[in-house]
Short mmCIF file of the C-alpha atoms (twelve columns), coordinates in Angstrom:
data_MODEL
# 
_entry.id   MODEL 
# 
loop_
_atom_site.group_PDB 
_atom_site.id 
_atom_site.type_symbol 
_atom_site.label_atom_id 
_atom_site.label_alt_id 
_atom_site.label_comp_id 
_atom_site.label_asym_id 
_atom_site.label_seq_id 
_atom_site.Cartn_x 
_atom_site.Cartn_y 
_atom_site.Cartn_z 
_atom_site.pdbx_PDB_model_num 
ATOM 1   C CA . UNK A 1   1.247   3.393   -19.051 1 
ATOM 2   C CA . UNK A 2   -0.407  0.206   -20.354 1 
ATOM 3   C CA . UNK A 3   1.881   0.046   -23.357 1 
ATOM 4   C CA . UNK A 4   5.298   0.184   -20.228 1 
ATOM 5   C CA . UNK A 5   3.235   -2.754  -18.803 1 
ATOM 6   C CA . UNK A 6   2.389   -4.672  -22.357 1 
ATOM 7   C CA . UNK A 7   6.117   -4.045  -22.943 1 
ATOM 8   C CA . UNK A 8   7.128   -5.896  -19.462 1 
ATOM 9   C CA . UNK A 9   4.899   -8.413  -19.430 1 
ATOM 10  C CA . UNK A 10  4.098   -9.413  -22.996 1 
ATOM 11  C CA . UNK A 11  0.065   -9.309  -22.218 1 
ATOM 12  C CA . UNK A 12  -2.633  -7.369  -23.514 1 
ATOM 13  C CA . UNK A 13  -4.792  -5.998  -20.734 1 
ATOM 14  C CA . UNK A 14  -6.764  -7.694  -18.166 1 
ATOM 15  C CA . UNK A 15  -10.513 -7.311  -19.257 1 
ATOM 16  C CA . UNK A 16  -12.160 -8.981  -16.063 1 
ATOM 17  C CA . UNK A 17  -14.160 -6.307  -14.072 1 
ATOM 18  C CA . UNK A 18  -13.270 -5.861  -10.399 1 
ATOM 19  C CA . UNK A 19  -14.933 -8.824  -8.180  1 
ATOM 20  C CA . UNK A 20  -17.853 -7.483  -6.752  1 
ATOM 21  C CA . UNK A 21  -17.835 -10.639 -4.144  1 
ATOM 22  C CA . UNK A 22  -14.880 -9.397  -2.381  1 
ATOM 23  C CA . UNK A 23  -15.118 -5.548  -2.968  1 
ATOM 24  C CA . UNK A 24  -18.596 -4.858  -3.945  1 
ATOM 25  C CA . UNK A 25  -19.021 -4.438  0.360   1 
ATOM 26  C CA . UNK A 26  -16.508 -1.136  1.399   1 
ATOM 27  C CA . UNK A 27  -19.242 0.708   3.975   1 
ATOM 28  C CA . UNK A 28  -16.479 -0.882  6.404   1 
ATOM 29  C CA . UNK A 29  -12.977 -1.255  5.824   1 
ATOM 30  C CA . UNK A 30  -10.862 -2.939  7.985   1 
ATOM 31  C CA . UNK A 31  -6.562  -3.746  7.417   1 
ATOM 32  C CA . UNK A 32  -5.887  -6.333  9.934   1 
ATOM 33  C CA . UNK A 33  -2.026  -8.164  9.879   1 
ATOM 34  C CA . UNK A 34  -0.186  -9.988  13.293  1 
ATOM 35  C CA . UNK A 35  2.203   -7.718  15.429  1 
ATOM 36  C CA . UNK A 36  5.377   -9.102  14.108  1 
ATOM 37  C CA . UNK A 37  4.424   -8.491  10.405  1 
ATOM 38  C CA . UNK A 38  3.831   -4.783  11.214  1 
ATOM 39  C CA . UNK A 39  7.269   -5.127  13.419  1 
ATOM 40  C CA . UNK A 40  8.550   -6.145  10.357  1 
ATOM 41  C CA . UNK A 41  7.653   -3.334  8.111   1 
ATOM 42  C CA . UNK A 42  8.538   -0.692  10.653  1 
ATOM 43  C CA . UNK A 43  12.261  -1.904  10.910  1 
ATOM 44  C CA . UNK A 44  13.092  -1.967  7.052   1 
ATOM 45  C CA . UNK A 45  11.346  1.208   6.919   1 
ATOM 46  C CA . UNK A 46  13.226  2.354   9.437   1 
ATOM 47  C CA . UNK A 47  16.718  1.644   8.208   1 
ATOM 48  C CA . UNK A 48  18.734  4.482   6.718   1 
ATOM 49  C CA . UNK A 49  19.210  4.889   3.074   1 
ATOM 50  C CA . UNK A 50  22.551  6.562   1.388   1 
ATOM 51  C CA . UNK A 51  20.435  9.236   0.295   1 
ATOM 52  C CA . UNK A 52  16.653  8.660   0.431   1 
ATOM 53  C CA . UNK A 53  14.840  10.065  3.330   1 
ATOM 54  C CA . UNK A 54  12.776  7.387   3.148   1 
ATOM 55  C CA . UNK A 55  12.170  4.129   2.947   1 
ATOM 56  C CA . UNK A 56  9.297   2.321   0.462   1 
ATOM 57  C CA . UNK A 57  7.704   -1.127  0.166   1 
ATOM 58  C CA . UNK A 58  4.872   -3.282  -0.711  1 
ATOM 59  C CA . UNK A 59  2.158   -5.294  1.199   1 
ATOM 60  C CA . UNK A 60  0.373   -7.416  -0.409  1 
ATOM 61  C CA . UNK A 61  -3.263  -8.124  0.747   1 
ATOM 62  C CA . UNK A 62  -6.003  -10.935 0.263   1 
ATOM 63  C CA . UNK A 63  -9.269  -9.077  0.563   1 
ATOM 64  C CA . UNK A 64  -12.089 -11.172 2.441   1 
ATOM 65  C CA . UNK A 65  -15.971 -9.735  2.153   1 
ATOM 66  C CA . UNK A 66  -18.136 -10.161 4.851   1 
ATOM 67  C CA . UNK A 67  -21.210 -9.112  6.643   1 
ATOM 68  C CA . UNK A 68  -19.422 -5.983  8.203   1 
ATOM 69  C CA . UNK A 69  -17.401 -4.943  4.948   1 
ATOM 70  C CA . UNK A 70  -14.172 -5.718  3.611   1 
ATOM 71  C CA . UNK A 71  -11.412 -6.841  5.485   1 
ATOM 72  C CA . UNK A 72  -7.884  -6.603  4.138   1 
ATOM 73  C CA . UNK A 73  -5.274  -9.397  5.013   1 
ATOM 74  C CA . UNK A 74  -1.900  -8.551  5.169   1 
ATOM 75  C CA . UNK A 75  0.280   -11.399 3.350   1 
ATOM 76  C CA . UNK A 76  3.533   -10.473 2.573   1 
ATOM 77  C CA . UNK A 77  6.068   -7.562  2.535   1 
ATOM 78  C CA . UNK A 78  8.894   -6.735  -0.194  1 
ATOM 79  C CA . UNK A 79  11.090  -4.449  0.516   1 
ATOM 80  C CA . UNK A 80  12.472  -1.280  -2.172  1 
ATOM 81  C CA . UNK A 81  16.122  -2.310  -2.970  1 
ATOM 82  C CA . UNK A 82  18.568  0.193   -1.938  1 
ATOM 83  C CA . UNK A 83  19.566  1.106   -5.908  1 
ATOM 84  C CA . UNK A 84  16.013  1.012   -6.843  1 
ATOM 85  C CA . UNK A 85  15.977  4.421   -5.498  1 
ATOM 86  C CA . UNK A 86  16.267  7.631   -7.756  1 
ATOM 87  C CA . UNK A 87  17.926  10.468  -5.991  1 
ATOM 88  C CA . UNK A 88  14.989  13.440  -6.282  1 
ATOM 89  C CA . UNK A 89  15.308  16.346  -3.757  1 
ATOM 90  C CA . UNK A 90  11.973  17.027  -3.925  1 
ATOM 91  C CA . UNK A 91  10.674  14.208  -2.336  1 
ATOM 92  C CA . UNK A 92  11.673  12.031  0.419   1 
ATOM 93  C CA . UNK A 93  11.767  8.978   -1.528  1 
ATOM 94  C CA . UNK A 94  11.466  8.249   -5.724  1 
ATOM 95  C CA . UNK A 95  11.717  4.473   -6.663  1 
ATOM 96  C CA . UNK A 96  13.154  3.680   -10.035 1 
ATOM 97  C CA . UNK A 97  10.570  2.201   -12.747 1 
ATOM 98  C CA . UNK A 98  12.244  -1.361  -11.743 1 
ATOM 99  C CA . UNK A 99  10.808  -1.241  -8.648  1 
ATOM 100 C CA . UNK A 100 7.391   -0.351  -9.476  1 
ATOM 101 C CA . UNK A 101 7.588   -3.249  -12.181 1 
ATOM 102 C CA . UNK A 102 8.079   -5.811  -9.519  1 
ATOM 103 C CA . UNK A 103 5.529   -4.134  -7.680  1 
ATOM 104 C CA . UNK A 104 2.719   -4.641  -10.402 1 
ATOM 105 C CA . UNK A 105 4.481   -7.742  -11.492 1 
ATOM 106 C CA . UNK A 106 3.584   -9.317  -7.983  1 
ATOM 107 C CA . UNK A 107 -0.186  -8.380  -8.513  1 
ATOM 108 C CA . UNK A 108 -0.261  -9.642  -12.260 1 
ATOM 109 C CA . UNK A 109 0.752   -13.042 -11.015 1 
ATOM 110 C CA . UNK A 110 -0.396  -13.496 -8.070  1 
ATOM 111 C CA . UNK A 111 -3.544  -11.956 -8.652  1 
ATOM 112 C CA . UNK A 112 -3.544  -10.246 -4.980  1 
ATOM 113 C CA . UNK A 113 -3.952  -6.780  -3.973  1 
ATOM 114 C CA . UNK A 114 -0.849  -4.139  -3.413  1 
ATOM 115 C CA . UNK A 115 -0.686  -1.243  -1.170  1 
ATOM 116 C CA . UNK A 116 2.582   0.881   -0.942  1 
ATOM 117 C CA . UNK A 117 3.858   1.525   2.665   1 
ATOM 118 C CA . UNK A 118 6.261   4.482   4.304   1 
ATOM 119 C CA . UNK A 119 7.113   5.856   7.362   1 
ATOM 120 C CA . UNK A 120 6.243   9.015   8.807   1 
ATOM 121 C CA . UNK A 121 8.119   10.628  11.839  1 
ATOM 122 C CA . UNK A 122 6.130   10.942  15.174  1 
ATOM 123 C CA . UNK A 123 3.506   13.812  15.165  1 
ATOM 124 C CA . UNK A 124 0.409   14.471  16.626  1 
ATOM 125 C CA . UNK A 125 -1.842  13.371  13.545  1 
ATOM 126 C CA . UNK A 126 -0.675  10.860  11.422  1 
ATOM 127 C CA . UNK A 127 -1.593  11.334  7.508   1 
ATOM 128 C CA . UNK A 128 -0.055  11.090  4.033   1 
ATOM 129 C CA . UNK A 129 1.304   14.524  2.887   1 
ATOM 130 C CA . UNK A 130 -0.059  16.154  -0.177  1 
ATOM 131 C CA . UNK A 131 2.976   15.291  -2.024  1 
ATOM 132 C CA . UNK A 132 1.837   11.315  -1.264  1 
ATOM 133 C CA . UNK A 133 -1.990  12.266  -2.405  1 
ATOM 134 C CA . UNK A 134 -0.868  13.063  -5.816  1 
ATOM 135 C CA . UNK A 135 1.351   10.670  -6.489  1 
ATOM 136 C CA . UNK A 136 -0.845  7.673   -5.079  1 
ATOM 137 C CA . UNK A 137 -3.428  9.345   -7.493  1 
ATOM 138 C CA . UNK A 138 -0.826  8.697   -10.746 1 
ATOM 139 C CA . UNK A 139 0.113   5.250   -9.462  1 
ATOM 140 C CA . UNK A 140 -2.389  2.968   -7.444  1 
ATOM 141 C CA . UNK A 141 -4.872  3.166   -10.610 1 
ATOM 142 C CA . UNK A 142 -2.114  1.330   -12.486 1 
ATOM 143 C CA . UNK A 143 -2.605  -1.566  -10.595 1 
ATOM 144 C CA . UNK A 144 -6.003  -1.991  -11.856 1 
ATOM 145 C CA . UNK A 145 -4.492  -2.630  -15.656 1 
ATOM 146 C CA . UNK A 146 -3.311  -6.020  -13.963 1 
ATOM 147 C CA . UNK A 147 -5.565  -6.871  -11.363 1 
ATOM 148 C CA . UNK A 148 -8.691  -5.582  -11.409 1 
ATOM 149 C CA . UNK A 149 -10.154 -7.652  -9.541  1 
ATOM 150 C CA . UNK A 150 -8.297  -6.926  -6.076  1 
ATOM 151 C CA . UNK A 151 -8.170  -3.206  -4.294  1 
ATOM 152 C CA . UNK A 152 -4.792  -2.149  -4.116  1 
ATOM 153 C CA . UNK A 153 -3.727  1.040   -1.995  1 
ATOM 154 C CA . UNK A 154 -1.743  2.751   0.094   1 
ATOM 155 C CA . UNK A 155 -1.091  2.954   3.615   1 
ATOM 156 C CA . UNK A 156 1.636   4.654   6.301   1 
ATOM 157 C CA . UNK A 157 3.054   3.818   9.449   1 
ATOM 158 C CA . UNK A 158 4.486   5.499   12.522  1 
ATOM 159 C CA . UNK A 159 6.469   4.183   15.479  1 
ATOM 160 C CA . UNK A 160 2.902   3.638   17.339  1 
ATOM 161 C CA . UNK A 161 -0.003  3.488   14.333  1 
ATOM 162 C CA . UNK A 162 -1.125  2.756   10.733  1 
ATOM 163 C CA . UNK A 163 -3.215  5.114   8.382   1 
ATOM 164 C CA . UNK A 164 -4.381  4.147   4.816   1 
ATOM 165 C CA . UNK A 165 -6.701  4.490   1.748   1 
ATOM 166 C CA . UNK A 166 -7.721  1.707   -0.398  1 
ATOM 167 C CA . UNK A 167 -8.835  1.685   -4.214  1 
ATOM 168 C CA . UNK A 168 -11.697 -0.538  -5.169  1 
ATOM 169 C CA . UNK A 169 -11.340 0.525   -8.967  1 
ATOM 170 C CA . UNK A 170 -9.467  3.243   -10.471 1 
ATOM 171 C CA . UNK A 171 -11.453 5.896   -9.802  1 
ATOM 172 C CA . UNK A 172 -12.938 4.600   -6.599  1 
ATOM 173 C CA . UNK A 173 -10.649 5.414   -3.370  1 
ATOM 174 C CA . UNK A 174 -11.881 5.880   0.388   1 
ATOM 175 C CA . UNK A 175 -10.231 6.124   3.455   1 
ATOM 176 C CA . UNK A 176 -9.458  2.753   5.708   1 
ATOM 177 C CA . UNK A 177 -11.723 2.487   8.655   1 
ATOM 178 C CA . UNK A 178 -9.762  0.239   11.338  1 
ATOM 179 C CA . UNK A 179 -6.666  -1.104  11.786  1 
ATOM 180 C CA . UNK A 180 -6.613  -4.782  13.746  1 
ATOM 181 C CA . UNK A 181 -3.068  -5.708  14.705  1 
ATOM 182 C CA . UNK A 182 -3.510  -9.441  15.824  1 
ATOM 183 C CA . UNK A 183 -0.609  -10.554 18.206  1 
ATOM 184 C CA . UNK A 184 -0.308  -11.190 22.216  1 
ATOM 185 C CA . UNK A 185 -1.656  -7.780  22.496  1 
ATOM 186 C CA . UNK A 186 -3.968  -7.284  20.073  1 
ATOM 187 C CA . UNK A 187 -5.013  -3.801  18.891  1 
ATOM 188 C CA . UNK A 188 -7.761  -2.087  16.916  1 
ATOM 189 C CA . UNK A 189 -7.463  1.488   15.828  1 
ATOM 190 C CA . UNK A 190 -10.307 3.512   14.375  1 
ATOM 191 C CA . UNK A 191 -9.270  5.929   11.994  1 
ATOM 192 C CA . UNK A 192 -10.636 9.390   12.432  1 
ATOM 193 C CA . UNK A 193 -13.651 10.955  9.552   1 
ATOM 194 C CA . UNK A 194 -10.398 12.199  7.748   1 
ATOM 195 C CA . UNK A 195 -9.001  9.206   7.654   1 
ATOM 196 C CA . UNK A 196 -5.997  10.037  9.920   1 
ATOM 197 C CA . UNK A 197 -4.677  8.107   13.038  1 
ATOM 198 C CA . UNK A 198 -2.956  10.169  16.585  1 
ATOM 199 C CA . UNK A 199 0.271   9.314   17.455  1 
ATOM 200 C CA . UNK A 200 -0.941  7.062   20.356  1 
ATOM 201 C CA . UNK A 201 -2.742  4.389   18.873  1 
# 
């Protein structure tokens, strides 16, 4: 993988060790973003594709250390372009290589953290599905060969709540703890021991 990102970026790889200010503190992890940034991410996600199930995107994420753990600060969102899809029937959604390029492109120059984002339909537990386990597994740890110094993750959304895991190295992943949505009505969502989140956050 490292020679792919050599080849798009021209560099040799990142030798600075993860930054133990911001992420050496993950008893407590806690994603907190505004209402209308979440709004935001549930309505692209949300949009039909020709022939993906499912929609995929990015958040990127400042990561703040404090006396209760790490909290995660939403920044931005970029969208999956429609034909950076790969039609795959064996998965809801497969981005093409492009789009995972940008991806750790963003987190390269920026030097912020990345966390992929999908929807899920309504159910009574919200969680990734084993075929999301694996694959975060193959991909999140790539982000470390061009920003090691920020966690980068995952996360997925319902109609009604958030779930998530975060990577503080490559082989360092634990569930996200609480979810604070900052707006007029502000929220904060405990995830369960697992992890998950119920439908009625």
């Amino acid at each position: 993988m490292w020679r792919l990102l050599s080849e798009l970026f021209g560099r040799s790889s990142p030798s600075s060790p993860p930054d133990q200010r911001l992420i050496g503190n993950t008893a407590f992890t806690t994603f907190r973003a505004t209402s209308a940034f979440i709004q935001e991410v549930r309505r692209d996600l949300s949009r039909p594709h020709a022939f993906a199930l499912e929609r995929v995107g990015f958040i990127t994420v400042r990561a703040a250390s404090g006396a209760d753990g790490l909290v995660l600060l939403a920044e931005k969102y970029y969208p999956v372009a429609d034909d950076e899809y790969v039609r795959d029937n064996t998965v809801g959604a497969m981005i093409a290589q492009e789009a995972l390029r940008k991806a750790l492109e963003l987190a390269l120059l920026q030097r912020i953290g990345v966390f992929h984002a999908h929807m899920h339909f309504p159910s009574a537990r919200l969680w990734f599905s084993s075929t999301d386990l694996r694959e975060q597994a193959n991909f999140v740890p790539d982000f470390f060969k061009v920003c090691p110094q920020m966690p980068h993750g995952a996360v997925v959304l319902n109609d009604k709540a958030i779930a998530g895991r975060i990577w503080t190295a490559p082989t360092q992943v634990k569930n996200i703890d609480e979810f604070n949505i900052v707006g007029t009505r502000s929220t904060v969502k405990r995830a369960a021991s697992d992890g998950s989140t119920d439908f009625f956050a």
